[in-house]
Amino acid sequence: MGLPALEFSDCCLDSPHFRETLKSHEAELDKTNKFIKELIKDGKSLISALKNLSSAKRKFADSLNEFKFQCIGDAETDDEMCIARSLQEFATVLRNLEDERIRMIENASEVLITPLEKFRKEQIGAAKEAKKKYDKETEKYCGILEKHLNLSSKKKESQLQEADSQVDLVRQHFYEVSLEYVFKVQEVQERKMFEFVEPLLAFLQGLFTFYHHGYELAKDFGDFKTQLTISIQNTRNRFEGTRSEVESLMKKMKENPLEHKTISPYTMEGYLYVQEKRHFGTSWVKHYCTYQRDSKQITMVPFDQKSGGKGGEDESVTLKSCTRRKTDSIEKRFCFDVEAVDRPGVITMQALSEEDRRLWMEAMDGREPVYNSNKDSQSEGTAQLDSIGFSIIRKCIHAVETRGINEQGLYRTVGVNSRVQKLLSVLMDPKTASETETDICAEWEIKTITSALKTYLRMLPGPLMMYQFQRSFIKAAKLENQETRVSEIHSLVHRLPEKNRQMLQLLMNHLANVANNHKQNLMTVANLGVVFGPTLLRPQEETVAAIMDIKFQNIVIEILIENHEKIFNTVPDVPLTNAQLHLSRKKSGDSKPPSCSERPLTLFHTMQSTEKQEQRNSMINSSLESVSSNANSVLNSSSSLQPNLNSSDPDLDVVKPTRPNSLTPFRKAKALYACKAEHDSELSFAAGVVFDNVHPSQEPGWLEGTLNGKTGLIPENYVEFL
């Protein structure tokens, strides 16, 4: 049975029967609301599942389209071509079908989900709001009515009439709200018959359209399906006919393999182990080698049969000579040495057996070893900051900037080690290294060239920025102020030896150019710092503390790249400012006296050793009255004779200002900078104050003096002696 009708006339009576009827309508609305809510949820899940299905089918179609059949032989039959084309045809049908499915999915959200959500929100939601209002007015009316009926009859007539009027107004308002609520409930009950069902019909119509499209595709695909079925059957029949013949040939090969051996175009070929030099020593790498006697070409392909993959790039050399290695000259068995025309040094190879070595030596016209006890052992070239070293770095930089400045991962992508070592051996050969005009051949990959540059810098006897300055550079990078960092590193760079500084300048100019193209090569200044920090600033000892400082090594390189023009083309300020000195001491975190790297430097022209000693002796033996004037004259001469730090004049040297010793008893000194004491024995003072009784202390870098009756330590580079 259906729901009983709600009569408007019952709203005034508000009888129990009316309330029961109203509750049945409300229960139906709640049921409808829950059903629509679940239906919307299921509809969204269905649409999501259809999207996932479509995505999976598209991926499946893409896989079919990408696969290409490779038939045996240099030609294909019509049947084979039809079968090979079938995967692309399958992919086309699936893609066409999924295009229609996507249109159906996009339409489903509009024709199903949106109308249902709108009906639930606007209609059922409005009915719920009307119910809340109706329940509120019911409670209000009943409360006022009970209160009104409890009035005493002894009240004044005017008060009773006023109360009657108020009750009539509330009753009338309750009646109006009741009518509106009944109207809304019946309206929603009627609307759901079409506004609820109509979206479902539209959704089903979309499904029918999709399935009809699939039917039309199947009809269009019928002709090709018939042709493909015939081609598959023909191919199967041919396979059955030839399988017995192939099996017969296989049995013959098993019985007598040499009779059916393929004729090789090479004089000799097979696996050999080739000795390669690494940073940690030597290793033997398996290669598949071929040799042609006419051209004397040896081709070596690094290959591991276990992994089934190449271990590097092919290498071809021209044979010069082949010599058997005597057993007592090497730990490995079956070895022989090969010299090549186009590769320096000796290539040591190991055959698989004595017979295998004999065959290789016969093919290469090998000879027995001849030993000469007077012959010096060949020494390998070492990396140095000489003309060859500068030539190697310049050639690598020129090749990178002309051919690979925009290559992604420049300097981060590592080259094949064997290729890198071969390139270095060519570049370090004195015969080729002297040819400064010769560029690196285009056959060398950019990653091989960049790896060779980094490897050469690591092969130097010490890091380019030197062990003795490593801690000073790290301290500078730890300063809080960026300007102070740059200034301190600027000063330290100009304390490096001339060749180190020139090489560093050459490298930083190049890295700045690389960083300028970071949008193409993805190598920002920070990335370059990560790559070159450990190479240029490696510590002398590998400790946990040194590892923790790697990030500061990177910061030093970043500062050098970003400020390369200022650092290498201008003279650093001497002395450092008070803020730099004080901040450096504050950042160190301990109460030790300042190190040599934290004190300002003064530049002088270097004299002959005898002249230096004579000047020192004259200063020591001079009278007390002339000490001050001599010191001032030396300092004044330093400022006028300060050289250009970028010049290569060998007569330049760097020395510190003269430190007073036991034979130079200065009595007074004036503070150049303010200083705040960091430990108990140190004095605090402002700039310009004068100290009494100033003399050297037992701690290097510190003086002892008196200020306002208090005696303590003073940094020697903070004062000027009077």
XYZ file of C-alpha atoms in Angstrom:
722
model
C 0.000 0.000 0.000
C 0.986 3.589 -0.630
C 1.246 6.400 1.816
C -2.011 8.061 2.983
C -2.569 11.606 1.801
C -1.864 14.513 4.122
C -4.930 16.768 4.272
C -4.412 20.444 4.921
C -7.543 20.463 7.099
C -5.830 18.031 9.491
C -3.113 20.596 10.153
C -5.522 22.649 12.266
C -6.741 19.686 14.307
C -3.199 18.226 14.668
C -4.745 14.899 15.680
C -2.796 11.759 16.587
C -3.808 10.237 13.251
C -2.373 13.285 11.452
C 0.867 12.943 13.392
C 1.141 9.229 12.538
C 0.538 9.939 8.861
C 3.136 12.713 8.931
C 5.686 10.377 10.555
C 5.176 7.782 7.814
C 5.919 10.441 5.184
C 9.020 11.551 7.121
C 10.253 7.965 7.371
C 9.844 7.566 3.617
C 11.849 10.743 3.017
C 14.652 9.487 5.300
C 14.680 6.184 3.471
C 14.835 7.945 0.107
C 17.602 10.236 1.340
C 19.780 7.326 2.541
C 19.177 5.432 -0.682
C 20.167 8.400 -2.862
C 23.249 8.979 -0.686
C 24.364 5.360 -1.155
C 23.501 5.512 -4.842
C 25.688 8.610 -5.328
C 28.541 6.870 -3.488
C 28.188 3.740 -5.620
C 27.905 5.842 -8.767
C 31.157 7.633 -7.989
C 32.851 4.294 -7.288
C 31.541 2.986 -10.594
C 32.854 6.015 -12.488
C 36.230 5.681 -10.737
C 36.377 1.985 -11.593
C 35.504 2.752 -15.218
C 38.308 5.312 -15.335
C 40.768 2.783 -13.917
C 39.563 0.177 -16.387
C 39.955 2.617 -19.250
C 43.440 3.574 -18.074
C 44.458 -0.090 -17.821
C 43.089 -0.843 -21.290
C 44.897 2.154 -22.766
C 48.136 0.987 -21.167
C 47.512 -2.473 -22.568
C 46.873 -0.952 -26.011
C 50.078 1.109 -25.778
C 52.062 -2.025 -24.933
C 50.600 -3.791 -27.962
C 51.384 -0.843 -30.196
C 54.988 -0.551 -29.020
C 55.882 -4.211 -29.534
C 57.350 -5.071 -32.940
C 57.722 -8.630 -34.198
C 61.212 -9.528 -35.403
C 61.010 -12.459 -37.790
C 63.974 -14.702 -38.578
C 65.597 -13.855 -41.911
C 65.908 -10.723 -43.991
C 62.409 -10.878 -45.494
C 58.867 -11.591 -44.297
C 55.947 -13.442 -45.881
C 52.562 -11.806 -46.340
C 51.223 -13.908 -43.486
C 54.088 -12.807 -41.215
C 53.508 -9.185 -42.147
C 49.801 -9.562 -41.354
C 50.581 -11.129 -37.973
C 53.196 -8.437 -37.223
C 50.616 -5.733 -38.061
C 47.928 -7.356 -35.939
C 49.131 -5.926 -32.616
C 48.872 -2.379 -33.941
C 45.383 -3.137 -35.252
C 44.363 -4.498 -31.850
C 45.740 -1.366 -30.196
C 43.779 0.870 -32.589
C 40.481 -0.911 -31.831
C 41.054 -0.756 -28.082
C 41.978 2.931 -28.178
C 38.885 3.754 -30.255
C 36.689 1.875 -27.795
C 38.280 3.624 -24.812
C 37.766 7.039 -26.416
C 34.035 6.333 -26.417
C 34.223 5.034 -22.827
C 35.865 8.273 -21.678
C 33.070 10.282 -23.301
C 30.522 8.109 -21.471
C 32.374 8.590 -18.135
C 32.581 12.349 -18.533
C 28.863 12.466 -19.410
C 27.919 10.165 -16.477
C 29.029 12.679 -13.890
C 26.775 15.343 -15.384
C 23.698 13.223 -16.082
C 23.765 11.024 -12.949
C 25.779 12.338 -10.002
C 25.051 16.066 -10.296
C 21.203 15.766 -10.595
C 20.995 13.287 -7.695
C 23.131 15.492 -5.459
C 21.027 18.504 -6.436
C 17.723 16.704 -5.635
C 19.053 15.460 -2.301
C 20.359 18.882 -1.307
C 17.610 21.166 -2.598
C 14.483 19.052 -2.115
C 15.090 16.569 0.672
C 17.326 19.062 2.445
C 14.587 21.713 2.257
C 12.066 19.254 3.690
C 14.398 18.570 6.608
C 14.734 22.276 7.293
C 10.930 22.633 7.207
C 10.625 19.775 9.709
C 13.029 21.501 12.097
C 10.975 24.659 11.861
C 7.726 22.707 12.356
C 9.061 20.888 15.457
C 10.268 24.180 16.908
C 6.914 25.877 16.398
C 5.104 22.853 17.846
C 7.146 23.046 21.029
C 6.637 26.796 21.232
C 2.856 26.588 20.707
C 2.363 23.796 23.229
C 4.434 25.609 25.832
C 2.523 28.884 25.481
C -0.807 27.067 25.486
C 0.000 25.261 28.739
C 1.139 28.488 30.321
C -2.009 30.259 29.145
C -4.297 27.614 30.561
C -2.613 27.867 33.927
C -3.518 31.564 34.279
C -5.726 32.338 37.233
C -9.250 33.480 36.525
C -8.805 36.175 39.138
C -6.503 38.079 36.791
C -7.708 41.344 35.430
C -9.856 41.166 32.396
C -7.411 43.186 30.364
C -4.587 40.786 31.165
C -6.695 37.804 30.265
C -7.704 39.337 26.949
C -4.093 40.141 26.149
C -3.088 36.547 26.925
C -5.899 35.247 24.715
C -4.714 37.437 21.834
C -1.140 36.203 22.201
C -2.219 32.575 22.145
C -4.317 33.198 19.026
C -1.279 34.684 17.239
C 0.964 31.760 18.157
C -1.755 29.287 17.121
C -2.143 31.024 13.760
C 1.629 30.987 13.151
C 1.819 27.309 14.083
C -1.004 26.567 11.679
C 0.803 28.362 8.810
C 4.088 26.542 9.483
C 2.206 23.219 9.614
C 0.594 23.907 6.234
C 3.969 24.827 4.651
C 5.606 21.696 6.038
C 2.841 19.411 4.769
C 3.011 21.105 1.369
C 6.819 20.589 1.169
C 6.636 16.929 2.228
C 4.041 16.113 -0.418
C 5.979 18.088 -3.034
C 9.174 16.097 -2.409
C 7.259 12.829 -2.488
C 5.876 13.724 -5.920
C 9.154 15.142 -7.309
C 11.185 12.042 -6.564
C 9.108 10.120 -9.080
C 10.751 11.962 -11.977
C 13.756 13.916 -10.660
C 15.196 10.752 -9.101
C 14.553 8.293 -11.946
C 15.319 10.544 -14.908
C 19.155 10.724 -14.215
C 19.290 6.933 -14.007
C 17.620 6.637 -17.403
C 20.122 9.095 -18.915
C 23.037 7.111 -17.478
C 21.741 3.849 -18.948
C 21.304 5.539 -22.311
C 25.011 6.452 -22.213
C 25.883 2.820 -21.506
C 23.765 1.656 -24.449
C 25.502 4.159 -26.726
C 28.921 2.870 -25.606
C 27.987 -0.768 -26.205
C 26.528 0.083 -29.603
C 29.785 1.779 -30.533
C 31.644 -1.404 -29.549
C 29.291 -3.405 -31.785
C 30.042 -1.119 -34.741
C 33.803 -1.476 -34.118
C 33.470 -5.263 -34.064
C 31.692 -5.177 -37.449
C 34.430 -2.978 -38.969
C 37.130 -5.280 -37.542
C 35.563 -8.396 -39.061
C 37.457 -8.363 -42.398
C 40.880 -8.038 -40.789
C 39.970 -10.709 -38.217
C 39.207 -13.168 -41.007
C 42.456 -12.377 -42.815
C 44.460 -12.693 -39.595
C 42.906 -16.068 -38.760
C 43.987 -17.399 -42.156
C 47.535 -16.021 -41.729
C 47.881 -17.603 -38.272
C 46.787 -21.009 -39.611
C 49.199 -20.794 -42.584
C 52.086 -19.899 -40.277
C 51.290 -22.788 -37.930
C 51.209 -25.234 -40.862
C 54.622 -24.051 -42.134
C 56.087 -24.382 -38.635
C 54.940 -27.999 -38.328
C 56.464 -28.763 -41.738
C 59.926 -27.323 -40.972
C 60.252 -28.304 -37.303
C 61.426 -31.854 -38.092
C 64.120 -30.533 -40.434
C 65.430 -28.096 -37.818
C 65.532 -30.866 -35.205
C 67.498 -33.085 -37.579
C 70.074 -30.361 -38.173
C 70.444 -29.843 -34.409
C 71.287 -33.538 -33.932
C 73.976 -33.327 -36.619
C 75.529 -30.311 -34.867
C 75.661 -32.272 -31.601
C 77.382 -35.240 -33.238
C 80.080 -33.283 -35.146
C 80.228 -29.560 -34.218
C 83.499 -28.813 -36.090
C 82.032 -29.932 -39.392
C 79.393 -27.214 -39.232
C 81.564 -24.452 -37.692
C 80.930 -21.004 -39.152
C 83.825 -19.433 -41.063
C 85.045 -16.394 -39.094
C 86.266 -13.152 -40.751
C 88.898 -12.810 -37.965
C 92.317 -14.437 -37.746
C 91.721 -15.122 -34.047
C 88.929 -14.427 -31.622
C 87.906 -15.416 -28.112
C 87.922 -14.367 -24.466
C 91.010 -12.811 -22.820
C 91.536 -11.186 -19.443
C 93.102 -7.712 -19.780
C 95.049 -6.109 -16.922
C 93.743 -2.628 -16.073
C 95.233 -0.155 -13.608
C 92.877 1.339 -11.003
C 93.301 3.760 -8.079
C 93.502 0.883 -5.625
C 95.845 -1.269 -7.757
C 95.298 -3.514 -10.761
C 92.390 -5.676 -11.842
C 91.810 -8.248 -14.577
C 88.768 -7.539 -16.738
C 87.293 -10.117 -19.088
C 87.139 -9.022 -22.755
C 86.001 -10.664 -25.965
C 88.889 -9.948 -28.329
C 89.209 -10.221 -32.103
C 92.336 -9.857 -34.245
C 92.732 -9.360 -38.006
C 96.228 -10.052 -39.318
C 95.862 -7.966 -42.480
C 95.006 -4.712 -40.686
C 96.677 -5.701 -37.374
C 93.555 -4.474 -35.575
C 92.820 -5.770 -32.085
C 89.294 -5.105 -30.830
C 88.551 -5.554 -27.115
C 84.944 -5.707 -25.893
C 84.529 -5.871 -22.067
C 81.890 -8.537 -21.529
C 80.725 -10.590 -18.554
C 79.066 -13.863 -19.542
C 77.426 -14.255 -16.117
C 75.519 -10.992 -16.323
C 75.238 -11.145 -20.096
C 76.095 -7.448 -20.507
C 78.949 -5.260 -21.634
C 81.124 -3.824 -18.876
C 82.275 -0.782 -20.809
C 82.969 0.546 -24.281
C 84.758 -1.210 -27.144
C 88.400 -0.380 -27.724
C 90.418 -0.929 -30.893
C 94.202 -0.658 -31.194
C 96.754 -1.395 -33.910
C 99.242 -4.132 -33.030
C 102.931 -3.209 -32.827
C 104.373 -6.280 -31.132
C 103.398 -9.319 -29.080
C 105.682 -10.907 -26.473
C 105.148 -13.900 -24.218
C 105.361 -13.169 -20.509
C 107.732 -15.432 -18.625
C 106.027 -17.309 -15.793
C 108.320 -15.926 -13.072
C 107.687 -12.304 -14.140
C 104.004 -12.274 -13.211
C 101.755 -14.123 -10.774
C 99.148 -15.026 -13.423
C 99.542 -17.930 -15.883
C 99.199 -17.899 -19.689
C 100.046 -14.180 -20.018
C 101.491 -12.204 -22.923
C 102.224 -8.504 -23.541
C 100.903 -6.499 -26.463
C 102.278 -3.122 -27.582
C 100.058 -0.910 -29.723
C 100.959 1.811 -32.208
C 98.180 4.181 -31.066
C 98.239 3.550 -27.298
C 101.123 4.191 -24.892
C 102.362 1.529 -22.533
C 102.032 -2.237 -22.533
C 98.755 -4.189 -22.521
C 99.072 -7.389 -20.506
C 96.618 -10.149 -21.466
C 95.844 -13.572 -20.000
C 94.665 -16.433 -22.198
C 92.346 -19.191 -21.022
C 94.987 -21.946 -21.359
C 98.503 -22.618 -22.604
C 97.105 -23.819 -25.933
C 94.942 -20.717 -26.189
C 97.983 -18.470 -25.578
C 99.935 -20.354 -28.279
C 97.133 -19.781 -30.813
C 96.934 -16.065 -29.991
C 100.725 -15.616 -30.265
C 100.825 -17.486 -33.589
C 98.058 -15.256 -34.939
C 99.892 -12.100 -33.760
C 103.371 -13.328 -34.819
C 104.448 -13.212 -31.160
C 108.027 -13.635 -29.934
C 109.778 -14.899 -26.823
C 110.807 -12.329 -24.145
C 114.294 -10.723 -24.187
C 115.459 -9.285 -20.845
C 117.991 -6.486 -20.402
C 119.152 -6.030 -16.823
C 120.478 -2.521 -17.543
C 117.142 -1.259 -18.746
C 115.432 1.059 -16.311
C 111.890 0.248 -15.364
C 109.363 2.471 -17.048
C 108.002 5.070 -14.704
C 104.453 6.210 -15.011
C 103.630 9.839 -15.484
C 102.436 11.665 -12.414
C 100.110 14.644 -12.261
C 101.912 17.945 -11.622
C 101.169 21.657 -11.876
C 103.595 22.025 -14.772
C 103.163 22.951 -18.398
C 101.758 19.491 -19.171
C 99.265 19.773 -16.327
C 98.035 23.211 -17.429
C 97.840 21.954 -21.019
C 95.680 18.970 -19.975
C 93.250 21.108 -17.964
C 92.996 23.732 -20.738
C 92.298 21.077 -23.357
C 89.579 19.492 -21.209
C 87.974 22.877 -20.487
C 88.087 23.882 -24.152
C 86.453 20.603 -25.192
C 83.700 20.961 -22.585
C 82.922 24.605 -23.398
C 82.875 24.094 -27.160
C 81.095 20.739 -27.332
C 79.241 19.966 -24.124
C 78.522 23.055 -22.022
C 74.770 22.302 -22.173
C 74.996 18.560 -21.515
C 72.794 17.578 -18.559
C 74.614 16.444 -15.432
C 77.913 17.916 -16.587
C 80.719 16.861 -14.192
C 78.199 14.826 -12.180
C 77.825 12.039 -14.758
C 80.836 9.722 -14.502
C 82.646 8.301 -17.499
C 83.771 4.685 -18.010
C 86.943 4.192 -15.964
C 88.893 2.400 -18.683
C 88.131 5.177 -21.158
C 89.074 7.856 -18.634
C 92.418 6.165 -17.923
C 93.114 5.813 -21.622
C 92.379 9.498 -22.264
C 94.636 10.515 -19.366
C 97.452 8.339 -20.643
C 97.152 10.020 -24.045
C 97.010 13.532 -22.575
C 99.900 12.899 -20.142
C 102.141 11.451 -22.846
C 104.916 14.079 -23.281
C 104.739 13.613 -27.065
C 101.089 14.622 -27.318
C 101.011 16.947 -24.304
C 103.553 19.277 -25.919
C 101.164 19.821 -28.821
C 99.301 22.689 -27.193
C 97.285 23.471 -30.295
C 95.847 19.966 -30.556
C 92.282 19.675 -29.260
C 90.781 16.534 -27.746
C 89.252 14.452 -30.505
C 85.489 14.439 -30.906
C 85.455 10.643 -30.395
C 85.870 11.197 -26.650
C 82.576 11.632 -24.817
C 82.052 14.715 -22.667
C 81.555 12.584 -19.542
C 84.932 10.939 -20.231
C 86.609 14.347 -20.563
C 85.055 15.772 -17.380
C 85.980 12.629 -15.437
C 89.545 12.897 -16.756
C 89.763 16.505 -15.527
C 88.561 15.571 -12.046
C 90.796 12.501 -11.922
C 93.867 14.566 -12.878
C 93.165 17.037 -10.064
C 92.857 14.106 -7.627
C 96.156 12.672 -8.904
C 98.099 15.774 -7.838
C 100.534 15.146 -4.936
C 98.300 17.326 -2.774
C 94.917 19.047 -3.219
C 94.950 22.146 -5.378
C 94.048 24.361 -2.401
C 96.761 22.660 -0.264
C 96.601 20.723 2.982
C 98.020 23.553 5.120
C 95.203 25.917 4.144
C 92.370 23.363 4.329
C 91.363 24.173 7.915
C 91.584 27.922 7.249
C 89.218 27.647 4.277
C 86.784 25.591 6.377
C 86.892 28.192 9.176
C 86.173 30.935 6.665
C 83.132 29.040 5.347
C 81.785 28.730 8.896
C 81.706 32.499 9.498
C 78.195 33.884 9.966
C 78.426 36.860 7.610
C 78.607 36.202 3.856
C 80.699 39.304 3.170
C 83.184 38.213 5.823
C 83.406 34.732 4.308
C 84.205 36.157 0.883
C 86.829 38.508 2.317
C 88.572 35.773 4.321
C 88.580 33.319 1.378
C 89.830 36.150 -0.853
C 92.800 36.610 1.460
C 93.499 32.871 1.717
C 93.466 32.346 -2.055
C 96.231 34.926 -2.450
C 98.372 33.028 0.027
C 98.392 29.983 -2.277
C 101.476 29.373 -4.441
C 101.369 31.078 -7.810
C 100.762 27.933 -9.874
C 98.033 26.685 -7.538
C 96.307 30.055 -7.731
C 96.584 30.206 -11.522
C 95.179 26.703 -11.899
C 92.382 27.501 -9.432
C 91.532 30.683 -11.355
C 91.440 28.768 -14.640
C 89.104 26.194 -13.118
C 86.765 28.683 -11.371
C 86.364 30.788 -14.541
C 85.315 27.613 -16.326
C 82.913 26.477 -13.579
C 81.301 29.927 -13.544
C 80.650 29.489 -17.262
C 79.147 26.053 -16.577
C 76.889 27.503 -13.862
C 75.713 30.261 -16.214
C 74.201 27.509 -18.387
C 72.504 25.684 -15.506
C 69.060 25.892 -17.120
C 70.331 23.532 -19.816
C 72.930 21.417 -17.994
C 71.141 21.449 -14.575
C 74.489 22.139 -12.853
C 73.929 25.039 -10.480
C 76.655 26.581 -8.345
C 75.547 24.376 -5.456
C 75.777 21.231 -7.588
C 79.272 22.168 -8.756
C 80.281 22.751 -5.143
C 79.182 19.209 -4.276
C 81.224 17.792 -7.165
C 84.464 19.771 -6.712
C 84.543 20.408 -2.939
C 86.022 17.015 -1.951
C 88.471 17.156 -4.885
C 89.954 20.629 -4.365
C 89.804 20.705 -0.541
C 90.306 17.094 0.538
C 91.748 16.756 4.070
C 95.118 15.165 4.773
C 93.557 12.615 7.139
C 90.168 10.955 6.715
C 88.399 11.402 10.050
C 84.791 11.736 11.186
C 85.345 15.445 11.713
C 86.681 15.817 8.182
C 83.631 14.036 6.787
C 81.333 16.375 8.712
C 83.131 19.363 7.128
C 82.445 18.264 3.547
C 79.443 20.588 3.352
C 81.705 23.531 4.198
C 84.148 22.477 1.484
C 81.239 22.779 -0.928
C 80.437 26.283 0.392
C 84.035 27.396 -0.243
C 83.794 26.269 -3.869
C 80.426 28.022 -4.257
C 81.958 31.281 -2.985
C 84.928 30.935 -5.356
C 82.611 30.391 -8.345
C 80.199 33.221 -7.502
C 82.985 35.724 -6.694
C 85.728 34.517 -9.048
C 86.243 37.893 -10.722
C 86.754 39.750 -7.443
C 88.825 37.034 -5.764
C 91.282 36.418 -8.591
C 91.437 39.870 -10.211
C 91.710 42.144 -7.173
C 94.089 42.415 -4.242
C 92.615 41.463 -0.851
C 92.250 44.114 1.843
C 95.144 44.092 4.344
C 94.661 44.027 7.255
C 91.272 42.473 7.837
C 88.585 44.557 9.487
C 87.863 44.342 13.201
C 84.474 42.765 12.510
C 86.100 39.985 10.469
C 88.715 39.256 13.114
C 86.287 39.351 16.029
C 83.666 37.240 14.243
C 86.265 34.657 13.256
C 87.438 34.374 16.860
C 83.879 34.248 18.165
C 82.864 31.513 15.733
C 85.779 29.263 16.617
C 84.016 28.356 19.856
C 87.144 28.053 22.021
C 89.514 30.322 23.933
C 92.684 29.485 22.011
C 94.817 32.345 20.671
C 94.231 33.272 17.020
C 95.958 31.047 14.464
C 98.221 32.313 11.709
C 95.367 32.175 9.198
C 93.328 34.579 11.367
C 95.994 37.323 11.499
C 96.376 40.057 8.890
C 99.273 39.821 6.453
C 101.559 42.504 4.998
C 103.356 42.130 1.659
C 107.032 42.990 1.143
C 109.576 42.643 -1.656
C 111.782 39.663 -0.932
C 115.516 40.320 -0.495
C 118.439 37.940 -0.687
C 118.919 35.806 2.419
C 122.022 37.733 3.509
C 120.210 41.044 3.179
C 117.287 39.733 5.261
C 119.618 38.574 8.017
C 121.469 41.877 8.030
C 118.226 43.810 8.413
C 117.061 41.560 11.246
C 120.388 41.976 13.053
C 120.328 45.732 12.642
C 116.780 45.912 14.094
C 117.733 43.745 17.069
C 120.917 45.636 17.903
C 119.537 49.122 17.418
C 118.960 51.408 20.380
C 115.618 51.739 22.073
C 115.113 55.185 20.567
C 115.378 53.885 16.988
C 113.163 50.805 17.429
C 109.883 52.624 16.909
C 111.075 54.587 13.886
C 112.493 51.451 12.264
C 109.253 49.542 12.731
C 107.205 52.430 11.318
C 109.483 52.756 8.302
C 109.135 49.048 7.525
C 105.354 49.201 7.769
C 105.186 52.336 5.636
C 107.386 50.785 2.995
C 105.098 47.732 2.870
C 102.093 49.781 1.860
C 103.968 51.589 -0.896
C 105.591 48.434 -2.243
C 102.498 46.218 -2.148
C 102.610 44.196 -5.381
C 99.862 42.914 -7.670
C 99.026 39.480 -6.370
C 98.032 38.248 -9.817
C 101.490 38.806 -11.276
C 103.945 35.925 -11.613
C 106.984 37.854 -10.349
C 109.202 35.255 -8.587
C 110.705 37.924 -6.322
C 107.532 38.240 -4.272
C 107.131 36.743 -0.822
C 104.572 36.931 1.954
C 105.713 37.666 5.512
C 103.976 38.698 8.714
C 104.455 42.032 10.462
C 107.397 42.049 12.809
C 106.433 40.566 16.172
C 108.135 42.113 19.200
C 110.376 39.713 21.079
C 112.530 39.838 24.167
C 115.014 42.122 22.410
C 112.408 44.713 21.297
C 110.882 45.941 24.620
C 108.039 48.231 23.530
C 106.540 49.966 26.541
C 103.312 51.421 25.188
C 100.790 50.343 22.553
C 97.546 51.763 21.216
C 94.453 49.625 20.472
C 93.461 49.687 16.777
C 90.187 47.830 17.364
C 87.807 47.120 20.217
C 87.986 43.688 21.797
C 85.723 41.792 24.192
C 87.478 39.292 26.471
C 86.608 35.653 25.863
C 88.532 34.168 28.802
C 89.672 35.350 32.227
C 93.251 36.271 31.362
C 92.225 38.463 28.387
C 91.576 42.206 28.608
C 88.464 43.960 27.283
C 89.116 47.347 25.690
C 87.824 49.978 23.272
C 89.585 51.266 20.177
C 92.146 54.022 20.875
C 93.064 53.139 24.470
C 96.792 53.034 25.395
C 98.375 50.088 27.221
C 101.391 50.295 29.528
C 104.190 47.802 30.096
C 103.448 45.892 26.877
C 105.727 42.878 26.329
C 105.563 39.424 24.691
C 103.631 36.706 26.514
C 104.289 32.976 26.656
C 101.365 32.326 24.281
C 102.161 32.866 20.595
C 100.016 35.538 18.951
C 99.373 37.345 22.269
C 100.976 40.220 24.186
C 100.787 41.037 27.866
C 100.020 44.579 28.993
C 98.462 46.759 31.671
C 95.251 48.808 31.342
C 93.770 50.796 34.261
C 95.925 48.845 36.712
C 94.774 45.442 35.408
C 97.249 43.144 33.646
C 96.135 40.685 30.992
C 96.528 39.324 27.448
C 96.031 41.366 24.246
C 95.881 40.002 20.648
C 99.074 41.254 19.008
C 97.313 42.107 15.718
C 94.884 44.443 17.550
C 97.470 47.044 18.612
C 99.975 49.552 17.219
C 103.177 50.140 19.208
C 104.087 53.708 20.207
